[in-house]
Coordinates of C-alpha atoms and ligand atoms in Angstrom, one line a residue:
Q4 CA 26.9 -36.1 14.0
A5 CA 25.1 -33.0 13.7
S6 CA 24.0 -31.0 17.2
Q7 CA 21.4 -32.9 19.0
R8 CA 20.0 -29.3 20.1
I9 CA 19.3 -28.0 16.5
R10 CA 15.9 -27.6 15.0
N11 CA 15.0 -26.5 11.4
F12 CA 11.5 -25.6 10.5
S13 CA 9.3 -23.1 8.6
I14 CA 6.0 -22.0 9.0
I15 CA 3.4 -22.7 6.1
A16 CA 0.1 -21.3 5.4
H17 CA -2.6 -19.6 3.3
I18 CA -2.0 -15.9 3.2
D19 CA -3.4 -14.1 5.9
H20 CA -3.9 -16.6 8.1
G21 CA -1.1 -15.4 10.6
K22 CA 2.2 -16.6 9.5
S23 CA 4.4 -13.4 9.7
T24 CA 2.3 -12.2 13.0
L25 CA 3.5 -15.7 14.7
A26 CA 6.8 -15.5 13.5
D27 CA 7.2 -12.1 15.1
R28 CA 6.1 -13.7 18.4
L29 CA 8.4 -16.4 18.1
I30 CA 11.3 -14.1 17.7
E31 CA 10.0 -11.9 20.4
Y32 CA 9.6 -14.9 23.0
T33 CA 12.9 -16.2 22.5
G34 CA 14.2 -12.6 22.8
A35 CA 16.3 -12.4 19.7
L36 CA 15.3 -8.8 19.4
S37 CA 14.6 -6.8 22.4
K38 CA 10.7 -5.3 22.4
R39 CA 12.2 -1.9 21.7
E40 CA 14.1 -3.3 18.6
M41 CA 11.3 -5.2 17.6
E42 CA 9.4 -4.0 14.3
E43 CA 6.3 -5.0 13.3
Q44 CA 7.0 -8.2 11.1
V45 CA 10.7 -8.4 11.1
L46 CA 10.4 -11.2 8.1
D47 CA 9.0 -9.1 5.6
S48 CA 12.0 -6.6 5.3
M49 CA 11.3 -5.3 1.9
D50 CA 8.7 -1.9 2.3
L51 CA 6.6 -3.4 -0.4
E52 CA 6.4 -6.7 1.6
R53 CA 4.9 -4.7 4.8
E54 CA 2.7 -2.5 2.9
R55 CA 1.1 -5.5 1.2
G56 CA 1.1 -7.3 4.0
I57 CA 2.8 -10.3 2.1
T58 CA 6.2 -12.3 2.1
I59 CA 7.8 -12.0 -1.0
K60 CA 11.1 -13.3 -0.5
L61 CA 11.9 -16.0 2.1
Q62 CA 14.1 -14.9 5.0
A63 CA 15.8 -16.9 7.7
V64 CA 16.2 -16.0 11.4
R65 CA 18.3 -18.3 14.0
L66 CA 16.4 -18.3 17.7
S67 CA 18.2 -19.7 21.0
Y68 CA 15.4 -21.2 23.3
Q69 CA 15.6 -22.7 26.4
A70 CA 13.1 -25.7 26.7
K71 CA 11.5 -27.1 29.9
D72 CA 14.3 -29.8 29.7
G73 CA 16.9 -27.3 30.9
E74 CA 18.7 -27.6 27.6
V75 CA 19.4 -24.7 25.3
Y76 CA 18.4 -25.1 21.6
E77 CA 19.3 -23.4 18.4
L78 CA 16.0 -23.0 16.4
N79 CA 16.4 -21.7 12.7
L80 CA 13.2 -20.3 11.2
I81 CA 13.1 -20.2 7.4
D82 CA 10.2 -18.0 6.6
T83 CA 8.2 -19.2 3.1
P84 CA 5.7 -16.5 0.9
G85 CA 2.2 -17.6 0.9
H86 CA 0.9 -16.6 -2.4
V87 CA 0.4 -18.8 -5.3
D88 CA 3.0 -17.3 -7.5
F89 CA 5.7 -18.0 -5.2
T90 CA 5.2 -21.6 -4.4
Y91 CA 8.5 -22.1 -6.1
E92 CA 10.1 -20.3 -3.3
V93 CA 8.1 -22.5 -0.8
S94 CA 9.9 -25.6 -1.8
R95 CA 13.0 -24.0 -1.3
S96 CA 12.7 -23.2 2.1
L97 CA 11.3 -26.5 2.9
A98 CA 14.0 -28.5 1.4
A99 CA 16.0 -27.0 4.2
C100 CA 13.8 -28.1 7.2
E101 CA 12.9 -31.0 9.0
G102 CA 9.9 -29.6 10.6
A103 CA 7.0 -27.1 9.7
L104 CA 4.4 -25.5 11.7
L105 CA 1.0 -25.5 9.5
V106 CA -0.7 -22.6 10.5
V107 CA -4.6 -22.3 9.8
D108 CA -7.1 -19.5 10.7
A109 CA -9.6 -20.6 13.1
V110 CA -12.3 -18.6 11.4
Q111 CA -11.1 -19.3 7.4
G112 CA -10.1 -23.1 7.9
I113 CA -8.0 -24.6 5.5
E114 CA -7.8 -23.0 2.0
A115 CA -6.4 -23.6 -1.2
Q116 CA -2.5 -22.6 -0.5
T117 CA -2.7 -24.3 2.8
L118 CA -3.1 -27.4 0.9
A119 CA -0.5 -26.9 -1.6
N120 CA 1.9 -25.9 0.9
V121 CA 1.3 -29.3 3.1
Y122 CA 1.5 -31.2 0.0
L123 CA 5.0 -29.6 -0.7
A124 CA 5.9 -30.2 3.0
L125 CA 5.0 -34.1 2.8
E126 CA 6.9 -34.5 -0.2
N127 CA 10.0 -33.2 1.7
N128 CA 9.2 -35.9 4.5
L129 CA 8.8 -32.9 7.1
E130 CA 7.1 -33.1 10.5
I131 CA 4.2 -31.3 10.5
I132 CA 2.9 -29.5 13.7
P133 CA -0.8 -27.9 13.1
V134 CA -1.5 -24.9 14.8
I135 CA -5.3 -23.5 15.0
N136 CA -4.5 -19.4 14.9
K137 CA -6.6 -16.5 16.0
I138 CA -8.5 -18.0 18.6
D139 CA -9.2 -14.6 20.2
L140 CA -11.7 -14.1 17.6
P141 CA -15.4 -14.4 18.7
S142 CA -15.9 -16.3 15.2
A143 CA -13.3 -18.6 15.8
E144 CA -14.3 -22.6 15.3
P145 CA -11.2 -24.5 16.4
E146 CA -12.9 -27.6 16.5
R147 CA -14.4 -27.5 13.0
V148 CA -10.7 -26.3 11.7
Q149 CA -9.3 -29.5 13.5
Q150 CA -12.0 -31.7 11.8
E151 CA -11.0 -30.3 8.3
I152 CA -7.3 -30.7 8.7
E153 CA -8.2 -34.3 9.8
D154 CA -10.3 -35.1 6.6
V155 CA -8.9 -33.1 4.0
I156 CA -5.2 -33.6 5.0
G157 CA -5.3 -36.6 6.9
L158 CA -3.0 -35.4 9.8
D159 CA -3.9 -36.2 13.2
A160 CA -5.2 -33.0 14.6
S161 CA -6.2 -34.1 18.1
D162 CA -3.4 -32.2 19.5
A163 CA -3.1 -29.4 17.4
I164 CA -1.9 -26.3 19.0
L165 CA -4.7 -23.3 19.7
A166 CA -3.1 -20.3 19.4
S167 CA -3.7 -16.3 19.1
A168 CA -0.4 -15.1 17.6
K169 CA -2.1 -11.5 17.8
V170 CA -2.2 -11.5 21.5
G171 CA 0.5 -14.6 22.1
T172 CA -1.5 -17.4 23.1
G173 CA 0.2 -20.8 22.5
V174 CA 3.6 -19.4 21.6
E175 CA 5.6 -21.2 24.5
E176 CA 3.6 -24.7 23.6
I177 CA 4.7 -23.9 20.2
L178 CA 8.4 -23.8 20.9
E179 CA 8.1 -27.0 23.1
R180 CA 6.6 -28.8 20.4
I181 CA 9.1 -27.7 17.7
V182 CA 11.6 -29.1 20.2
T183 CA 10.0 -32.4 21.0
M184 CA 8.3 -33.1 17.4
V185 CA 10.7 -31.9 15.1
P186 CA 13.7 -34.5 14.4
P187 CA 17.4 -32.8 14.8
P188 CA 19.3 -32.7 11.5
Q189 CA 20.8 -35.9 10.6
G190 CA 24.2 -34.9 8.8
D191 CA 27.9 -35.7 9.9
D192 CA 30.1 -32.7 11.0
D193 CA 33.1 -34.7 9.9
A194 CA 32.2 -35.8 6.3
P195 CA 33.1 -33.4 3.2
L196 CA 31.2 -30.0 2.9
K197 CA 27.6 -30.0 1.4
A198 CA 25.7 -27.0 1.7
L199 CA 22.4 -26.5 0.3
I200 CA 22.1 -22.7 -1.2
F201 CA 18.0 -21.9 -0.7
D202 CA 18.7 -18.3 -1.6
S203 CA 21.1 -15.6 -2.5
K204 CA 21.3 -11.9 -2.2
F205 CA 23.4 -9.3 -3.8
D206 CA 25.4 -7.3 -1.4
A207 CA 27.5 -4.0 -2.5
Y208 CA 30.3 -5.0 0.2
K209 CA 30.3 -8.5 0.9
G210 CA 29.4 -9.3 -3.2
A211 CA 26.9 -12.5 -3.8
I212 CA 25.7 -14.0 -0.6
S213 CA 24.6 -17.5 -0.6
Y214 CA 21.9 -18.2 2.2
V215 CA 22.5 -21.9 2.9
R216 CA 21.5 -25.0 4.9
V217 CA 24.9 -27.2 5.5
V218 CA 23.8 -30.5 5.5
E219 CA 27.5 -32.3 6.0
G220 CA 30.5 -31.0 7.1
R221 CA 31.8 -27.6 8.0
V222 CA 32.3 -24.2 6.4
A223 CA 34.6 -21.3 7.9
K224 CA 36.6 -18.3 6.8
G225 CA 39.2 -19.5 4.5
T226 CA 37.7 -22.5 3.5
T227 CA 38.0 -22.7 -0.6
M228 CA 34.6 -23.6 -1.7
K229 CA 33.4 -25.2 -4.8
M230 CA 30.0 -24.6 -6.4
M231 CA 29.3 -28.2 -7.5
S232 CA 27.3 -27.5 -10.6
T233 CA 29.9 -25.2 -12.5
G234 CA 33.2 -26.1 -10.5
K235 CA 34.0 -22.6 -9.8
E236 CA 35.7 -22.0 -6.6
F237 CA 36.0 -19.0 -4.1
E238 CA 37.8 -18.4 -1.1
V239 CA 35.1 -17.6 1.8
T240 CA 35.6 -14.4 3.5
E241 CA 32.6 -14.8 6.2
V242 CA 30.3 -17.2 7.3
G243 CA 27.3 -16.1 9.7
V244 CA 23.5 -16.3 10.9
F245 CA 20.8 -14.3 10.9
T246 CA 19.8 -13.0 14.3
P247 CA 17.5 -11.7 12.4
A248 CA 20.5 -8.9 11.1
M249 CA 23.6 -11.0 9.6
K250 CA 25.9 -11.8 12.5
I251 CA 29.4 -13.2 11.8
V252 CA 30.2 -16.5 13.4
E253 CA 33.1 -18.8 13.6
E254 CA 31.8 -21.9 11.5
L255 CA 28.8 -23.1 10.4
K256 CA 28.3 -27.2 10.6
A257 CA 26.4 -29.9 9.5
G258 CA 22.2 -29.0 10.2
Q259 CA 23.1 -25.3 10.7
V260 CA 21.3 -22.5 8.7
G261 CA 23.3 -19.4 7.9
F262 CA 25.1 -17.4 5.0
I263 CA 28.2 -17.7 3.2
A264 CA 30.0 -14.7 1.7
A265 CA 33.3 -15.1 -0.8
S266 CA 33.6 -11.8 -2.6
I267 CA 31.6 -13.4 -5.5
K268 CA 31.2 -10.7 -8.1
N269 CA 28.4 -12.1 -10.1
V270 CA 25.2 -13.7 -8.5
K271 CA 24.8 -16.0 -11.2
D272 CA 27.9 -18.0 -9.6
T273 CA 25.5 -18.5 -6.3
Q274 CA 22.6 -20.7 -8.3
V275 CA 20.1 -21.2 -5.8
G276 CA 19.6 -25.0 -5.6
D277 CA 23.2 -25.5 -6.2
T278 CA 25.5 -27.4 -3.7
I279 CA 28.7 -25.9 -2.4
T280 CA 31.4 -28.0 -1.2
D281 CA 35.1 -27.9 0.3
A282 CA 37.6 -27.5 -3.0
E283 CA 40.3 -29.6 -1.1
R284 CA 37.9 -32.6 0.2
P285 CA 34.9 -32.3 -2.2
A286 CA 31.5 -34.0 -1.6
A287 CA 31.3 -37.2 -4.4
E288 CA 27.5 -36.3 -5.1
P289 CA 25.7 -33.0 -4.7
L290 CA 22.3 -32.8 -2.9
P291 CA 19.1 -33.2 -4.9
G292 CA 18.6 -29.7 -6.5
Y293 CA 15.0 -27.7 -7.2
R294 CA 12.8 -27.9 -10.0
K295 CA 13.6 -24.4 -11.9
S296 CA 11.2 -21.5 -11.7
T297 CA 9.6 -21.2 -14.9
P298 CA 8.2 -17.4 -15.8
M299 CA 4.3 -17.7 -17.0
V300 CA 3.4 -14.5 -17.8
F301 CA 4.7 -12.0 -19.9
C302 CA 4.2 -8.3 -20.9
G303 CA 6.5 -5.4 -22.5
L304 CA 7.8 -2.7 -20.4
Y305 CA 8.5 0.7 -21.9
P306 CA 10.0 3.9 -20.6
V307 CA 7.4 6.7 -21.3
E308 CA 10.5 9.1 -21.8
T309 CA 12.9 7.1 -24.6
N310 CA 16.1 8.7 -22.6
D311 CA 15.1 6.3 -19.8
Y312 CA 16.0 3.4 -21.9
N313 CA 19.4 2.7 -20.3
R314 CA 18.2 3.3 -16.7
L315 CA 15.5 0.8 -17.2
R316 CA 17.6 -2.0 -18.2
D317 CA 19.9 -1.0 -15.1
S318 CA 17.1 -1.4 -13.0
L319 CA 15.7 -4.6 -14.3
E320 CA 19.4 -6.1 -13.8
K321 CA 19.5 -5.1 -10.4
L322 CA 16.3 -6.5 -9.9
H323 CA 17.4 -9.5 -11.2
L324 CA 20.4 -9.8 -9.2
N325 CA 17.9 -10.6 -6.1
D326 CA 15.1 -12.5 -7.9
A327 CA 16.3 -15.1 -10.8
S328 CA 12.9 -15.7 -11.6
L329 CA 12.5 -12.3 -13.1
V330 CA 13.7 -12.5 -16.8
F331 CA 13.6 -9.8 -19.5
E332 CA 15.1 -9.1 -23.2
P333 CA 15.2 -6.6 -25.3
E334 CA 12.2 -5.9 -27.5
T335 CA 11.0 -3.3 -30.0
S336 CA 7.5 -2.0 -30.6
A337 CA 6.5 0.0 -33.9
A338 CA 4.3 2.0 -31.5
L339 CA 6.1 2.2 -28.2
G340 CA 9.9 2.0 -29.0
F341 CA 12.4 0.2 -27.5
G342 CA 11.6 -1.7 -24.2
F343 CA 11.8 -5.0 -22.6
R344 CA 9.6 -7.9 -22.8
C345 CA 9.5 -9.6 -19.0
G346 CA 8.8 -12.7 -17.8
F347 CA 6.8 -13.3 -14.4
L348 CA 5.9 -16.1 -12.0
G349 CA 2.6 -14.9 -11.8
L350 CA 0.3 -11.5 -12.0
L351 CA 1.1 -10.7 -8.4
H352 CA 5.1 -11.0 -9.3
M353 CA 4.6 -8.8 -12.2
E354 CA 2.8 -6.4 -10.2
I355 CA 5.4 -6.1 -8.0
I356 CA 8.2 -5.7 -10.0
Q357 CA 6.3 -2.9 -11.9
E358 CA 5.8 -1.1 -8.6
R359 CA 9.4 -1.6 -7.7
L360 CA 10.8 -0.2 -10.9
E361 CA 8.5 2.7 -10.3
R362 CA 9.2 3.5 -6.9
E363 CA 12.7 2.5 -6.1
Y364 CA 14.0 3.2 -9.4
D365 CA 11.8 6.2 -10.3
L366 CA 11.1 5.1 -13.5
N367 CA 7.6 6.0 -15.4
L368 CA 7.0 3.0 -17.4
I369 CA 4.3 1.7 -19.9
T370 CA 3.1 -1.5 -19.1
T371 CA 1.2 -3.6 -21.8
A372 CA -1.2 -6.2 -21.2
P373 CA 0.0 -9.5 -20.0
S374 CA 0.6 -12.7 -22.0
V375 CA 1.1 -16.2 -21.7
I376 CA 3.7 -18.3 -24.0
Y377 CA 1.8 -19.8 -27.2
K378 CA 3.4 -22.5 -28.9
V379 CA 2.9 -22.3 -32.5
K380 CA 3.5 -25.2 -35.1
N381 CA 4.1 -23.0 -38.7
I382 CA 3.7 -24.7 -41.9
L383 CA 7.4 -25.7 -42.1
G384 CA 6.7 -27.8 -38.9
E385 CA 8.6 -25.3 -36.5
V386 CA 7.4 -25.2 -33.0
L387 CA 7.7 -21.2 -32.0
D388 CA 7.3 -20.1 -28.6
I389 CA 5.3 -17.0 -28.8
D390 CA 5.5 -14.6 -25.7
N391 CA 4.0 -11.8 -27.4
P392 CA 1.0 -11.6 -29.4
A393 CA 2.1 -9.1 -32.0
N394 CA 4.9 -12.0 -32.9
L395 CA 2.2 -14.1 -33.9
P396 CA 3.1 -15.3 -37.5
P397 CA 0.4 -14.5 -40.3
V398 CA -2.7 -16.7 -40.4
D399 CA -1.7 -18.6 -43.4
Q400 CA 1.7 -19.5 -42.0
I401 CA 0.1 -21.4 -38.8
E402 CA -0.5 -24.8 -38.7
T403 CA -1.5 -25.1 -34.9
I404 CA -1.7 -23.0 -31.8
A405 CA -1.3 -24.6 -28.4
E406 CA -2.0 -22.5 -25.0
P407 CA -0.8 -23.4 -21.4
V408 CA -3.2 -24.8 -19.2
V409 CA -3.4 -25.1 -15.3
K410 CA -4.6 -27.9 -13.1
A411 CA -6.8 -25.2 -10.6
T412 CA -7.8 -26.4 -7.2
I413 CA -10.8 -24.0 -5.7
L414 CA -11.9 -24.3 -2.1
V415 CA -15.2 -22.7 -1.5
P416 CA -18.4 -22.9 1.0
A417 CA -20.7 -25.4 -0.6
D418 CA -23.3 -22.7 -1.7
F419 CA -21.0 -21.1 -4.1
V420 CA -20.5 -24.2 -6.3
G421 CA -22.8 -23.1 -8.9
P422 CA -21.5 -19.8 -9.5
I423 CA -18.0 -21.3 -9.8
M424 CA -18.9 -24.0 -12.3
E425 CA -20.8 -21.2 -14.2
L426 CA -17.3 -19.0 -14.0
N427 CA -15.2 -22.0 -15.2
Q428 CA -17.5 -23.1 -17.9
E429 CA -17.3 -19.4 -19.2
K430 CA -13.2 -19.7 -18.9
R431 CA -13.2 -22.7 -21.1
G432 CA -12.8 -24.7 -18.1
T433 CA -12.6 -28.8 -18.0
Y434 CA -14.2 -30.5 -15.0
L435 CA -11.9 -33.0 -13.3
A436 CA -13.3 -33.3 -9.7
M437 CA -15.0 -32.2 -6.8
D438 CA -15.4 -33.4 -3.2
Y439 CA -16.5 -32.0 0.3
V440 CA -13.5 -30.8 2.6
S441 CA -16.1 -30.5 5.4
K442 CA -19.9 -30.4 5.9
S443 CA -20.3 -26.8 4.1
R444 CA -17.3 -26.7 1.9
V445 CA -16.0 -28.0 -1.3
R446 CA -13.0 -28.7 -3.2
L447 CA -13.3 -28.4 -6.9
V448 CA -10.4 -29.3 -9.6
Y449 CA -10.5 -27.9 -13.1
E450 CA -8.2 -27.7 -16.1
L451 CA -8.2 -23.9 -17.2
P452 CA -6.2 -22.2 -19.8
L453 CA -3.6 -19.9 -18.2
S454 CA -4.6 -17.1 -20.3
E455 CA -8.1 -16.9 -18.6
I456 CA -6.7 -16.8 -15.4
V457 CA -4.6 -13.7 -16.4
F458 CA -7.3 -12.5 -18.2
D459 CA -9.6 -11.9 -15.2
Y460 CA -10.1 -15.0 -13.2
F461 CA -9.4 -13.6 -9.8
D462 CA -11.5 -10.8 -9.6
E463 CA -14.7 -12.8 -11.3
L464 CA -13.8 -15.5 -8.6
K465 CA -13.7 -13.0 -5.5
S466 CA -16.8 -11.2 -6.9
R467 CA -18.9 -14.0 -7.6
T468 CA -18.0 -15.6 -4.3
K469 CA -18.2 -12.5 -2.0
G470 CA -14.3 -13.5 -1.5
Y471 CA -15.1 -16.7 0.1
A472 CA -13.2 -18.5 -2.5
S473 CA -9.5 -19.4 -2.6
L474 CA -7.5 -20.6 -5.5
D475 CA -4.1 -22.5 -6.1
Y476 CA -3.0 -23.6 -9.5
E477 CA 0.0 -25.1 -11.2
L478 CA 1.1 -25.5 -14.8
A479 CA -0.1 -28.9 -16.3
G480 CA 0.9 -28.6 -19.8
Y481 CA -0.1 -27.5 -23.3
K482 CA -3.4 -28.1 -25.4
E483 CA -4.2 -27.1 -29.0
S484 CA -6.7 -24.6 -29.4
D485 CA -8.7 -22.6 -31.7
L486 CA -7.1 -19.0 -30.9
V487 CA -6.9 -16.0 -33.1
K488 CA -5.4 -12.6 -32.7
I489 CA -7.1 -9.3 -32.7
D490 CA -5.3 -6.3 -33.5
V491 CA -6.0 -2.6 -33.2
L492 CA -5.9 0.3 -35.5
L493 CA -6.0 3.9 -34.3
N494 CA -6.6 6.7 -36.7
G495 CA -5.8 3.8 -39.3
E496 CA -2.4 2.8 -37.6
L497 CA -1.9 -0.8 -36.2
V498 CA -0.8 -0.2 -32.5
D499 CA 1.2 -3.6 -32.2
A500 CA 1.3 -3.2 -28.3
L501 CA -2.8 -3.4 -28.1
S502 CA -2.7 -6.6 -30.2
F503 CA -4.0 -9.9 -28.0
I504 CA -4.7 -13.6 -28.5
V505 CA -8.3 -14.9 -27.8
H506 CA -10.3 -18.0 -28.5
R507 CA -12.3 -17.8 -31.4
S508 CA -15.4 -18.1 -29.8
K509 CA -14.8 -14.8 -27.8
S510 CA -13.2 -12.8 -30.5
Y511 CA -16.0 -10.8 -31.7
N512 CA -17.1 -9.9 -28.3
R513 CA -13.9 -8.9 -26.8
G514 CA -13.0 -7.1 -30.1
R515 CA -15.8 -5.0 -29.8
K516 CA -16.2 -4.2 -26.1
L517 CA -12.3 -3.3 -26.3
V518 CA -13.2 -0.9 -28.8
E519 CA -15.7 0.5 -26.7
K520 CA -13.6 0.8 -23.6
L521 CA -10.8 2.5 -25.7
Q522 CA -13.1 5.2 -26.8
G523 CA -13.5 6.0 -23.3
I524 CA -10.1 6.0 -22.3
I525 CA -7.9 7.7 -25.3
P526 CA -8.3 11.3 -24.9
R527 CA -10.1 13.6 -27.2
Q528 CA -7.8 15.6 -29.6
M529 CA -8.0 18.3 -32.4
F530 CA -9.0 15.8 -34.8
E531 CA -11.6 12.6 -35.0
I532 CA -9.9 9.2 -34.1
P533 CA -11.3 6.2 -35.6
I534 CA -10.4 3.0 -33.5
Q535 CA -10.7 -0.4 -35.2
S536 CA -10.3 -3.9 -34.0
V537 CA -9.4 -6.4 -36.8
I538 CA -8.8 -10.0 -37.3
G539 CA -6.2 -10.1 -40.2
N540 CA -7.7 -7.8 -42.3
R541 CA -11.4 -7.9 -41.5
V542 CA -12.7 -5.4 -39.3
I543 CA -15.0 -6.7 -36.6
A544 CA -15.9 -3.5 -34.7
R545 CA -15.4 0.3 -34.8
E546 CA -15.9 3.2 -32.8
T547 CA -14.8 7.0 -33.1
V548 CA -13.0 9.5 -30.2
R549 CA -15.1 12.9 -31.3
A550 CA -12.4 15.8 -31.8
M551 CA -12.2 18.1 -29.0
R552 CA -14.5 21.3 -29.7
K553 CA -12.4 24.0 -27.4
D554 CA -9.1 24.5 -25.9
V555 CA -9.6 23.1 -22.1
L556 CA -8.3 26.3 -21.0
A557 CA -10.5 28.5 -22.9
K558 CA -13.0 27.7 -19.8
C559 CA -10.9 29.8 -17.7
Y560 CA -10.3 32.5 -19.5
G561 CA -10.2 35.4 -17.6
G562 CA -10.9 33.0 -14.6
D563 CA -8.5 33.2 -11.7
I564 CA -5.1 32.1 -12.0
S565 CA -4.6 29.2 -9.5
R566 CA -7.6 27.6 -10.9
K567 CA -5.8 27.6 -14.2
R568 CA -2.6 26.6 -12.6
K569 CA -4.3 23.5 -11.3
L570 CA -5.9 22.4 -14.5
L571 CA -2.5 23.0 -16.1
E572 CA -1.2 20.7 -13.0
K573 CA -4.0 17.9 -13.6
Q574 CA -3.3 17.8 -17.5
K575 CA 0.6 17.4 -16.6
A576 CA 0.1 14.7 -14.2
G577 CA -2.3 12.8 -16.6
K578 CA 0.4 13.2 -19.3
K579 CA 2.8 11.3 -17.1
R580 CA 1.7 8.0 -18.2
M581 CA 1.0 8.7 -21.9
K582 CA 2.7 7.7 -25.3
Q583 CA 2.9 9.6 -28.5
V584 CA 1.8 6.8 -31.0
G585 CA 1.9 8.5 -34.3
N586 CA -0.1 11.8 -33.9
V587 CA -2.4 10.0 -30.9
E588 CA -1.5 10.1 -27.2
I589 CA -2.5 6.8 -25.7
P590 CA -2.7 6.6 -21.6
Q591 CA -1.3 3.7 -19.9
D592 CA -4.7 2.6 -18.9
A593 CA -5.4 1.7 -22.8
F594 CA -2.9 -1.0 -22.8
M595 CA -4.5 -2.8 -19.6
A596 CA -8.3 -2.3 -21.3
V597 CA -8.4 -5.6 -22.8
L598 CA -8.2 -7.1 -19.1
K599 CA -11.3 -5.4 -18.3
I600 CA -14.0 -5.8 -20.6
E601 CA -16.2 -8.3 -19.4
Ligands
GDP730 P1 0.4 -13.9 6.6 O1 0.0 -13.3 5.6 O2 -0.2 -15.5 7.0 O3 1.9 -13.7 6.9 O4 -0.6 -13.5 8.1 P2 -0.2 -12.2 8.9 O5 0.8 -12.4 9.9 O6 0.5 -10.8 8.0 O7 -1.6 -11.7 9.5 C1 -2.7 -11.4 8.6 C2 -3.5 -10.5 9.4 O8 -4.2 -11.3 10.5 C3 -3.0 -9.4 10.2 O9 -3.8 -8.3 10.1 C4 -2.6 -9.7 11.3 O10 -2.7 -8.7 12.3 C5 -3.9 -10.6 11.8 N1 -3.7 -11.8 12.6 C6 -2.8 -12.7 13.0 N2 -2.8 -13.6 13.8 C7 -3.7 -13.5 14.4 C8 -4.4 -13.6 15.8 O11 -3.9 -14.6 16.5 N3 -5.8 -12.9 16.0 C9 -6.3 -12.2 15.3 N4 -7.3 -11.6 15.5 N5 -5.4 -11.5 14.5 C10 -4.7 -12.2 13.9
MG731 MG1 3.4 -12.6 6.1

């Protein structure tokens, strides 16, 4: 029988409601780290996570807590990301827990991702403990939020814990509640081993490490472990726990959370969702796995310096080791040369990968505008997945085009219902439902084309609701639509990396706005540059970048030398993210212009 003194839990919350801060307080209170060792927000270990204040990869930590009943409990906290792109990772960590703290901001109330995460927790049969956070704020309205939790989620919130992760209010109460409310794990120590891999990570010394929740049995150094999906076997070299630093222990047994290392060369052999068993006494059945993550947004990544191609590939491979949801394959563009088409879970995921490539791997990249996957049926009846607009077959070979649609849930103060409906109308949305989550807040459900969300939906939603709306969405399938491809010609030459796919009703408007925008972005050269947007071979808009009249440096002629140097440096820096296409230089901004034209 698994230890009655283990509690496995995670924290679910909408972004910024205080999940990481609360985790820090729990770690601090239980003394896992001394105050001096305590860095702000221990769980967000990646630099980028700390900077952006978001959790990207989930992490785990073991806390030791002496409860009021006098017993010492082992609490395993598994952190979850809060952003919509990473819902998939949330479901992984929840599968390793018996309980969850539901953190809701006492000012903001329930938001879209609060709901999405609660539903995931309910699906996993977790005991949910509501915590109303930030009660130290003067504008906090805990009673209102309590009511929202009851009305919207249907959870009894009468004994919700009132907390302030910032000042430490309620921390002890939370720990006590975890001990009394979250059930201990069920598994049997003496049954054949079953451990669920909920994450994996590559370590240069230990090889691929599996982060596991042991559900049944035991595992220790020397165990011959077997991956149930592939049958591959490895000898365990180390097992350990997160304190949060990795600490080696004798063994891990039913109910516990920790890591297993086995000098595994390839991270592909430690597949998240797989079950590890003991080769000598294997379990009959694996644990239920998870839904596989599917990339939703694609873009091209090209090195500015052609020589960097191999380095870009190596860097993508390294990132992929710790992030299986990043996919990539080589791609060639007539305009940009050799690069990669990369798939991401969403826009934030895409930005994060781009930023890591540039910062951690010091690459200088051109990124093309993001696209979704279109399903194109050609006249031969074949269905093609098109993730790059440039690869769309010629119009006369297309029978139908279908685009991905999502079910979007928007929570917003009632005053903004009008503007949101208007926005969703413009974005080709289909109304599905609306209800009140409290007297003044409304939940709207729409079906929307994913491409419209990728386009500028977030920005529009924010600006039209003064930042008060929150959004969550999930893929809902494919729908046929009247779509066309717009190509861009610079100086008469097709720039394939600027092509995009758009609904016919918006094509003229976007085609025209794009050339206007490009005219402002493409630097003047010694000659005139016509810019055209075309559908098929029909020109729908045209602008011209005038030729430069004088050498820029001529202005400084005879001027002081430092000013001249500055100007040269400025030109050089500006050049960094430019790509020579034919005899025209195109800056990075041009490839994103299509996203910023309405
Ligand atoms: P997460 O996105 O859910 O992980 O949220 P964070 O823990 O990063 O917190 C978001 C912001 O809210 C940070 O600026 C925190 O300092 C602040 N915050 C968190 N908890 C509290 C609290 O109890 N009171 C106040 N006033 N601010 C808080
Ligand atoms: Mg956080």
